[in-house]
Each structure stands twice: as structure tokens, then as C-alpha cells.
CSV table of C-alpha atoms in Angstrom, one decimal:
chain,number,residue,atom,x,y,z
A,1,MET,CA,110.2,117.8,88.8
A,2,ILE,CA,109.2,117.7,92.5
A,3,GLU,CA,105.6,117.0,93.4
A,4,ASP,CA,104.0,119.2,96.1
A,5,ALA,CA,103.7,116.2,98.5
A,6,SER,CA,107.5,115.8,98.4
A,7,ARG,CA,108.5,119.5,98.7
A,8,GLN,CA,108.5,119.3,102.5
A,9,VAL,CA,110.9,116.4,102.4
A,10,VAL,CA,113.2,118.3,100.0
A,11,GLY,CA,113.3,121.1,102.6
A,12,TRP,CA,114.1,118.7,105.4
A,13,VAL,CA,117.0,117.1,103.3
A,14,ARG,CA,118.4,120.6,102.7
A,15,ALA,CA,118.2,121.6,106.4
A,16,ASP,CA,119.4,118.3,107.8
A,17,PHE,CA,122.0,117.1,105.2
A,18,GLY,CA,122.9,120.3,103.3
A,19,LEU,CA,121.9,118.7,100.1
A,20,ASP,CA,119.9,120.5,97.4
A,21,LEU,CA,117.6,118.1,95.5
A,22,THR,CA,116.3,118.9,92.0
A,23,THR,CA,114.0,115.9,91.4
A,24,MET,CA,112.1,113.4,93.7
A,25,ASP,CA,110.4,110.3,92.3
A,26,GLU,CA,108.6,108.1,94.7
A,27,VAL,CA,109.5,104.4,94.6
A,28,THR,CA,106.5,102.1,95.3
A,29,HIS,CA,107.8,98.5,94.8
A,30,GLY,CA,108.9,98.0,98.5
A,31,ALA,CA,107.0,96.0,101.1
A,32,ASP,CA,107.5,98.4,104.1
A,33,GLN,CA,104.2,99.9,105.0
A,34,HIS,CA,105.8,102.2,107.5
A,35,ALA,CA,108.2,104.0,105.1
A,36,ARG,CA,108.2,106.2,102.0
A,37,LEU,CA,111.2,106.0,99.6
A,38,TRP,CA,112.2,108.4,96.8
A,39,LEU,CA,114.8,108.3,94.1
A,40,ALA,CA,116.2,111.9,94.3
A,41,ARG,CA,118.7,113.7,92.1
A,42,ALA,CA,120.9,116.6,93.3
A,43,ALA,CA,122.1,119.6,91.4
A,44,ASP,CA,125.4,117.9,90.6
A,45,GLY,CA,123.6,114.9,89.1
A,46,ALA,CA,124.3,112.6,92.0
A,47,ARG,CA,121.4,110.3,92.9
A,48,TYR,CA,120.2,109.3,96.3
A,49,ALA,CA,117.7,107.1,98.1
A,50,VAL,CA,115.7,109.3,100.4
A,51,LYS,CA,113.7,107.4,103.0
A,52,LEU,CA,111.2,108.5,105.6
A,53,SER,CA,110.7,105.7,108.1
A,54,GLY,CA,108.0,105.6,110.7
A,55,GLY,CA,108.6,102.1,112.1
A,56,GLY,CA,111.4,100.1,113.6
A,57,THR,CA,114.7,101.5,114.9
A,58,PRO,CA,117.8,103.3,113.4
A,59,ALA,CA,119.7,100.1,113.9
A,60,GLY,CA,119.9,99.4,110.2
A,61,LEU,CA,121.6,102.7,109.6
A,62,VAL,CA,124.1,102.0,112.4
A,63,VAL,CA,124.8,98.6,110.9
A,64,THR,CA,125.4,99.8,107.4
A,65,ALA,CA,127.6,102.7,108.6
A,66,HIS,CA,129.6,100.2,110.6
A,67,LEU,CA,130.0,97.7,107.8
A,68,ALA,CA,131.0,100.3,105.3
A,69,GLY,CA,133.5,101.6,107.8
A,70,GLN,CA,134.9,98.2,108.2
A,71,GLY,CA,135.5,98.0,104.4
A,72,VAL,CA,132.8,95.5,103.6
A,73,PRO,CA,132.1,95.9,99.9
A,74,GLY,CA,128.6,96.2,98.5
A,75,ILE,CA,127.2,98.2,101.4
A,76,PRO,CA,126.0,101.8,100.5
A,77,ALA,CA,126.9,103.9,103.5
A,78,PRO,CA,124.3,106.5,104.7
A,79,LEU,CA,125.1,110.1,104.6
A,80,ARG,CA,125.5,112.0,107.8
A,81,THR,CA,123.6,115.1,108.8
A,82,ARG,CA,125.2,118.4,109.3
A,83,ASP,CA,125.7,117.6,113.0
A,84,GLY,CA,127.1,114.1,112.3
A,85,ARG,CA,124.0,111.9,112.9
A,86,LEU,CA,122.9,109.1,110.6
A,87,CYS,CA,119.4,110.4,110.2
A,88,GLY,CA,117.2,113.4,110.8
A,89,ASP,CA,114.2,113.4,113.1
A,90,ARG,CA,111.1,114.7,111.4
A,91,ASP,CA,107.6,114.4,113.0
A,92,GLY,CA,108.8,111.3,114.9
A,93,ARG,CA,110.1,109.7,111.7
A,94,ARG,CA,113.6,109.0,110.6
A,95,LEU,CA,114.9,110.8,107.5
A,96,SER,CA,117.8,109.1,105.9
A,97,VAL,CA,119.8,109.6,102.7
A,98,VAL,CA,121.9,106.9,101.0
A,99,PRO,CA,123.7,107.0,97.6
A,100,TRP,CA,121.5,105.4,94.9
A,101,VAL,CA,124.0,102.8,93.6
A,102,SER,CA,122.0,101.0,90.9
A,103,ASP,CA,118.6,100.8,89.1
A,104,HIS,CA,119.0,97.1,88.5
A,105,ARG,CA,117.4,94.8,91.1
A,106,ALA,CA,118.5,91.2,91.2
A,107,LEU,CA,114.9,90.2,91.3
A,108,ASP,CA,114.5,91.5,87.8
A,109,GLY,CA,117.5,89.6,86.6
A,110,PRO,CA,119.4,88.2,85.0
A,111,MET,CA,122.1,87.4,87.5
A,112,THR,CA,125.4,86.1,86.1
A,113,GLU,CA,127.4,83.4,87.8
A,114,ALA,CA,129.8,86.2,88.9
A,115,HIS,CA,126.9,88.0,90.6
A,116,TRP,CA,125.9,84.9,92.5
A,117,ARG,CA,129.4,84.3,93.7
A,118,THR,CA,129.8,88.0,94.8
A,119,TYR,CA,126.5,87.7,96.6
A,120,GLY,CA,128.1,84.9,98.7
A,121,GLU,CA,131.3,86.8,99.2
A,122,LEU,CA,129.3,89.8,100.5
A,123,LEU,CA,127.3,87.7,103.0
A,124,ALA,CA,130.5,86.1,104.2
A,125,ALA,CA,132.1,89.5,104.7
A,126,VAL,CA,129.1,90.7,106.7
A,127,HIS,CA,129.1,87.6,108.9
A,128,ALA,CA,132.9,88.0,109.5
A,129,VAL,CA,132.6,91.6,111.0
A,130,PRO,CA,133.2,91.6,114.7
A,131,VAL,CA,130.1,92.3,116.8
A,132,THR,CA,130.6,95.5,118.8
A,133,ALA,CA,129.0,96.5,122.1
A,134,GLU,CA,126.9,99.0,120.2
A,135,LEU,CA,125.6,96.4,117.8
A,136,MET,CA,124.9,94.0,120.7
A,137,ARG,CA,122.8,96.8,122.3
A,138,LEU,CA,120.9,97.8,119.2
A,139,LEU,CA,120.3,94.6,117.2
A,140,PRO,CA,117.6,92.1,118.3
A,141,PRO,CA,118.3,88.4,118.3
A,142,GLY,CA,117.2,86.7,115.1
A,143,GLY,CA,113.8,85.0,115.5
A,144,ALA,CA,113.1,86.7,118.8
A,145,ALA,CA,109.7,87.7,117.6
A,146,TYR,CA,108.6,84.1,117.1
A,147,PRO,CA,106.0,84.1,120.0
A,148,ALA,CA,104.2,87.1,118.5
A,149,ILE,CA,104.4,85.5,115.0
A,150,VAL,CA,102.9,82.2,116.3
A,151,ALA,CA,100.2,84.1,118.1
A,152,GLY,CA,99.4,86.1,115.0
A,153,THR,CA,99.3,83.0,112.8
A,154,ARG,CA,96.9,81.2,115.2
A,155,ALA,CA,94.7,84.3,115.4
A,156,MET,CA,94.5,84.5,111.6
A,157,ALA,CA,93.8,80.8,111.3
A,158,GLU,CA,90.9,81.3,113.7
A,159,ARG,CA,89.5,84.2,111.7
A,160,LEU,CA,89.6,82.2,108.5
A,161,ARG,CA,88.4,78.9,110.0
A,162,ASP,CA,84.8,80.3,110.3
A,163,PRO,CA,84.7,83.5,108.2
A,164,ASP,CA,82.0,86.0,108.9
A,165,PRO,CA,79.8,86.6,105.8
A,166,ALA,CA,79.5,90.3,107.0
A,167,ASP,CA,83.2,90.8,107.2
A,168,PRO,CA,84.2,93.9,105.1
A,169,ALA,CA,87.0,91.9,103.5
A,170,GLY,CA,84.3,90.4,101.3
A,171,PRO,CA,84.9,87.6,98.7
A,172,LEU,CA,88.7,87.7,99.2
A,173,LEU,CA,88.1,86.5,102.8
A,174,ALA,CA,86.3,83.5,101.6
A,175,GLU,CA,89.0,82.7,99.0
A,176,LEU,CA,91.8,83.0,101.5
A,177,ALA,CA,89.8,80.9,104.0
A,178,GLY,CA,89.9,78.1,101.4
A,179,VAL,CA,93.6,78.6,100.8
A,180,TRP,CA,94.3,78.3,104.5
A,181,SER,CA,91.9,75.3,104.9
A,182,ALA,CA,93.9,73.4,102.3
A,183,VAL,CA,97.1,73.7,104.4
A,184,ALA,CA,95.6,73.9,107.9
A,185,ASP,CA,97.4,70.8,109.1
A,186,ARG,CA,100.7,72.0,107.7
A,187,VAL,CA,100.4,75.4,109.3
A,188,SER,CA,99.4,73.9,112.7
A,189,ALA,CA,102.4,71.6,112.5
A,190,LEU,CA,104.7,74.6,111.7
A,191,THR,CA,103.4,76.6,114.7
A,192,ARG,CA,104.0,73.6,117.0
A,193,GLU,CA,107.4,72.9,115.7
A,194,VAL,CA,108.5,76.6,115.9
A,195,GLU,CA,107.6,76.6,119.6
A,196,ARG,CA,109.1,73.1,120.3
A,197,ARG,CA,112.4,73.8,118.5
A,198,ALA,CA,112.9,77.4,119.8
A,199,ALA,CA,116.2,76.3,121.4
A,200,ASP,CA,117.6,75.0,118.1
A,201,PRO,CA,118.9,78.3,116.8
A,202,ALA,CA,121.5,78.5,119.6
A,203,GLY,CA,124.9,78.8,117.9
A,204,PRO,CA,127.5,81.3,116.8
A,205,VAL,CA,126.0,84.8,116.6
A,206,VAL,CA,127.0,87.1,113.7
A,207,VAL,CA,125.6,90.3,112.2
A,208,CYS,CA,122.8,89.2,109.8
A,209,HIS,CA,120.9,91.2,107.2
A,210,GLY,CA,117.8,89.2,108.1
A,211,ASP,CA,116.1,89.7,104.8
A,212,PRO,CA,118.7,89.3,102.0
A,213,HIS,CA,116.4,88.1,99.3
A,214,LEU,CA,116.9,89.1,95.6
A,215,GLY,CA,114.6,92.1,96.0
A,216,ASN,CA,117.1,93.7,98.4
A,217,LEU,CA,120.1,92.9,96.1
A,218,LEU,CA,121.2,95.4,93.4
A,219,LEU,CA,123.4,94.5,90.4
A,220,GLY,CA,126.2,96.3,88.7
A,221,PRO,CA,128.6,95.4,85.9
A,222,ASP,CA,131.3,92.7,86.2
A,223,GLY,CA,129.5,90.8,89.0
A,224,GLN,CA,129.2,93.8,91.4
A,225,VAL,CA,126.3,93.6,93.9
A,226,TRP,CA,125.0,95.8,96.7
A,227,LEU,CA,122.8,94.7,99.6
A,228,ILE,CA,120.3,97.3,100.7
A,229,ASP,CA,117.4,97.8,103.2
A,230,TRP,CA,118.9,96.8,106.5
A,231,ASP,CA,115.9,97.6,108.6
A,232,ASP,CA,115.6,93.9,109.7
A,233,ALA,CA,119.2,93.4,110.7
A,234,VAL,CA,119.7,91.0,113.6
A,235,LEU,CA,122.3,89.1,115.6
A,236,ALA,CA,121.8,85.5,114.7
A,237,PRO,CA,123.6,82.3,113.5
A,238,PRO,CA,124.5,82.6,109.8
A,239,GLU,CA,121.6,80.3,108.8
A,240,CYS,CA,119.3,83.2,109.4
A,241,ASP,CA,120.7,84.7,106.2
A,242,LEU,CA,121.7,81.5,104.4
A,243,MET,CA,118.2,80.2,104.3
A,244,PHE,CA,117.6,82.8,101.5
A,245,VAL,CA,120.2,81.0,99.5
A,246,ILE,CA,119.8,77.3,100.3
A,247,GLY,CA,116.6,76.6,98.4
A,248,GLY,CA,115.5,80.2,98.5
A,249,VAL,CA,112.4,81.6,100.1
A,250,LEU,CA,110.6,83.4,97.2
A,251,ALA,CA,108.1,81.1,95.4
A,252,PHE,CA,108.3,83.3,92.3
A,253,ALA,CA,112.1,83.4,92.2
A,254,PRO,CA,113.5,80.0,93.4
A,255,ILE,CA,117.2,79.6,93.5
A,256,THR,CA,118.6,76.7,91.4
A,257,ALA,CA,121.1,74.2,92.6
A,258,GLU,CA,123.7,75.8,90.3
A,259,GLN,CA,123.0,79.2,91.7
A,260,GLU,CA,123.2,78.0,95.2
A,261,MET,CA,126.6,76.4,94.5
A,262,ALA,CA,127.9,79.7,93.1
A,263,VAL,CA,126.8,81.6,96.2
A,264,LEU,CA,128.4,79.1,98.6
A,265,ALA,CA,131.6,79.0,96.5
A,266,GLY,CA,131.8,82.8,97.1
A,267,TYR,CA,130.8,82.4,100.8
A,268,GLY,CA,133.5,79.8,101.5
A,269,ARG,CA,133.6,77.0,104.0
A,270,VAL,CA,130.4,76.8,106.1
A,271,ASP,CA,128.8,74.0,108.2
A,272,VAL,CA,125.1,74.7,107.9
A,273,ASP,CA,123.1,73.3,110.8
A,274,PRO,CA,119.9,71.7,109.4
A,275,ALA,CA,118.0,72.3,112.6
A,276,ARG,CA,118.8,76.0,112.8
A,277,LEU,CA,118.0,76.4,109.0
A,278,ALA,CA,114.7,74.6,109.4
A,279,TRP,CA,113.7,76.7,112.4
A,280,PHE,CA,114.4,80.0,110.7
A,281,LEU,CA,112.6,78.8,107.6
A,282,ALA,CA,109.5,77.9,109.7
A,283,VAL,CA,109.5,81.3,111.5
A,284,ARG,CA,109.7,83.2,108.2
A,285,ALA,CA,107.0,81.0,106.6
A,286,LEU,CA,104.5,81.8,109.4
A,287,ASP,CA,105.4,85.5,109.5
A,288,ASP,CA,105.0,85.9,105.8
A,289,LEU,CA,101.8,83.8,105.6
A,290,SER,CA,100.0,85.7,108.4
A,291,ASP,CA,101.3,89.2,107.4
A,292,TRP,CA,100.5,88.9,103.7
A,293,THR,CA,97.1,87.5,104.5
A,294,ARG,CA,96.5,90.5,106.9
A,295,GLN,CA,97.5,92.9,104.1
A,296,ALA,CA,95.2,91.1,101.6
A,297,LEU,CA,92.3,91.5,104.0
A,298,ASP,CA,93.0,95.2,104.8
A,299,THR,CA,90.1,97.0,103.3
A,300,SER,CA,91.9,100.3,103.6
A,301,ALA,CA,94.4,99.2,101.0
A,302,SER,CA,93.8,99.5,97.3
A,303,ALA,CA,92.2,96.6,95.3
A,304,ALA,CA,95.5,96.2,93.4
A,305,ASP,CA,97.6,96.0,96.6
A,306,ARG,CA,95.1,93.5,98.1
A,307,ALA,CA,95.2,91.3,95.0
A,308,ARG,CA,99.0,91.4,95.0
A,309,SER,CA,99.1,90.3,98.7
A,310,ALA,CA,96.6,87.5,98.0
A,311,GLY,CA,98.8,86.3,95.1
A,312,ILE,CA,101.8,86.2,97.5
A,313,VAL,CA,99.8,84.1,99.9
A,314,ARG,CA,98.9,81.6,97.2
A,315,GLY,CA,102.6,81.4,96.3
A,316,LEU,CA,103.6,80.8,99.9
A,317,VAL,CA,101.5,77.6,100.1
A,318,SER,CA,102.4,76.4,96.5
A,319,PRO,CA,104.6,73.4,95.9
A,320,VAL,CA,107.7,75.7,95.7
A,321,GLY,CA,106.5,78.1,98.4
A,322,LEU,CA,108.0,78.9,101.7
A,323,VAL,CA,105.4,77.0,103.8
A,324,THR,CA,106.1,73.9,101.8
A,325,LEU,CA,109.9,74.3,102.0
A,326,ALA,CA,109.8,74.9,105.8
A,327,ASP,CA,107.5,71.9,106.3
A,328,ALA,CA,109.8,69.7,104.2
A,329,ALA,CA,112.9,70.9,106.1
A,330,LEU,CA,111.3,70.0,109.5
A,331,ARG,CA,110.2,66.6,108.2
A,332,ASP,CA,113.7,65.9,107.0
A,333,LEU,CA,115.0,66.5,110.6
A,334,ASP,CA,112.6,64.0,111.9
A,335,GLN,CA,113.7,61.4,109.3
A,336,VAL,CA,117.4,61.9,110.3
A,337,ARG,CA,116.6,61.3,113.9
């Protein structure tokens, strides 16, 4: 069944891609506030991910088309429009259609050892693809947004340092002010270190997914995996992706030593640079902390969404959270020196 709100999208898909859809079910577990995603079924039974994106660039579609064209396994290639483009243009937003390859997210588990190893093989295959002139033009450098991330973190810290009782965010503001206060020194140190070590990421540049956590990994039988949602693709050293494996970045889904070994066995020989790894961890920690806090304090969002965002903030500063991991990685660098 197709809801009235989705009928316009169905018409756009038919006009742009020549595809007749019979059902459209909206998917709501993603974190992209600028996009809507549907699981759609065509008349022949084939299933597709239909996405309407209002932010970012089409670079992710270009990357996945290129990787699939290079024979990289585990990359669902986007369908092309009737006139050969990777997406339609609808009201200033990108309309894309990609085969729906699996219902099973790695985040929901369980992942077998074969899945973990294939995950490493997939990352290695992505990183081995030559960087074309088009990719050089389209993809930003990994971590390039760090000045804005640092500024946003400092602005949020200032807001929470002396919360206004009249702030419409209400009790949640006071609660998160307490959360930030408990880690204020750590967050200040991370912002300083990100700025001070900004030159550390210099190194071999490859195509990176930029966000290859388990929520963007789909599972199939016999160890098969697919890596989806390439909107954050960048050109960066491999550590930009490998930080999601070496220790992991999700407080609620930490990667064990055995799982890390399986991924790296699939990835193959790699000399991880601790300074680059620590810097990317720190940038991601600040970005996640400030952005999820912003979402928790967004009074236009639902109470459930705000509570979920606040829970993620608490996880980020927990003993297994990304803020803690990044702080430890930077301290380890100082001890080595």
C-alpha cells in the first residue's frame, strides 16, 4: 500500500527511472535529518531503496557507481535515470534508487567471523580503487570540516556552561549541562588537540566511506556483507575508516579484540598510524558530541527523538564511549613521545 504522502515520489520514480512501484514503506531508523528513505517494491517483486536527499552532494552516488563499476563486491550500484543520470532532481532534492539488498543490519547482529572478515576485505577493496580525477574533484578531504566542528563544540560548551532557565529546551538542557560539566576538561583537551595535530592526518589518500559503522553494514548468508549510505565519502588516509574497526566508535556496539582481528585478517597488511587514527577519532568524537547534543535540545523534534539523542550523548561520554576512546588515544601518543 502507498500512503498519500509517498504518491508523489512514486510518480517521480516512474517518470525519472521508468520504474513502477507498488508499495512504499518509509524507513525511520537512519540519522540523516535531511533525507527520507523508503523500502519500495516494484511490480515484478524487486525491492529498492528510494531516497530523497536535501543535503550534501551527489558524490556518494558517483562513488558507489564507480566502485561497483570497478568490481568492488558489496557495493549496491545506484540505478540510472532514463537519460543516464545517477539521480533525479525534484524540488531541489536528489531522488535516487538503489537495489534493496538485505533487511539484516549488522548492528542488529549477530555477525559471524566470516562476516567480520568479509567486512575487512570490503574496506580493503574500496581503499585499493584508484582515485580518479572526478573523485578528486567531488570528494572532500577527510576531516576537512574540523574547524567548524571545533567551533560548534565550543559554542555548545558555552551554552551548557551557564544554561538559561528560560531556555525552551527545558529540563533536558539542565541534564545535558551536567553531562558536559563532568567531561568539560576532556572536551577542552580534545578541541585543543584536534587543532594542534591537524597536520597529523597527512598520508596516503584513498577513497574512504567515512562512516562505515555497523549501522551502515548489511548482512547476507555465508559471510556476505554490503556497505551502504555513502553520503559521507571522503578522500583520506585509511585510518579514517579503520577507526571504526580498531576499538570501534559506537558505545552500544563495541568491537571486541577477536572481531577486530577478523576484520584486519580480511583487510590484509596495514601499518596503522597512531597519530592519524587518534586525530580522526577526536574529530569524530567532537562532531558526534556537539551534533547529538544539538538534536537533543531541538524543541521542534519529538520527545522520543530528543530522548534518543540524549541517550547517545550519555553513551559518548561513558567509559566505552567515543569521547573516552579519543582521549585515551591522544594520551597514548603523548606517552610514546
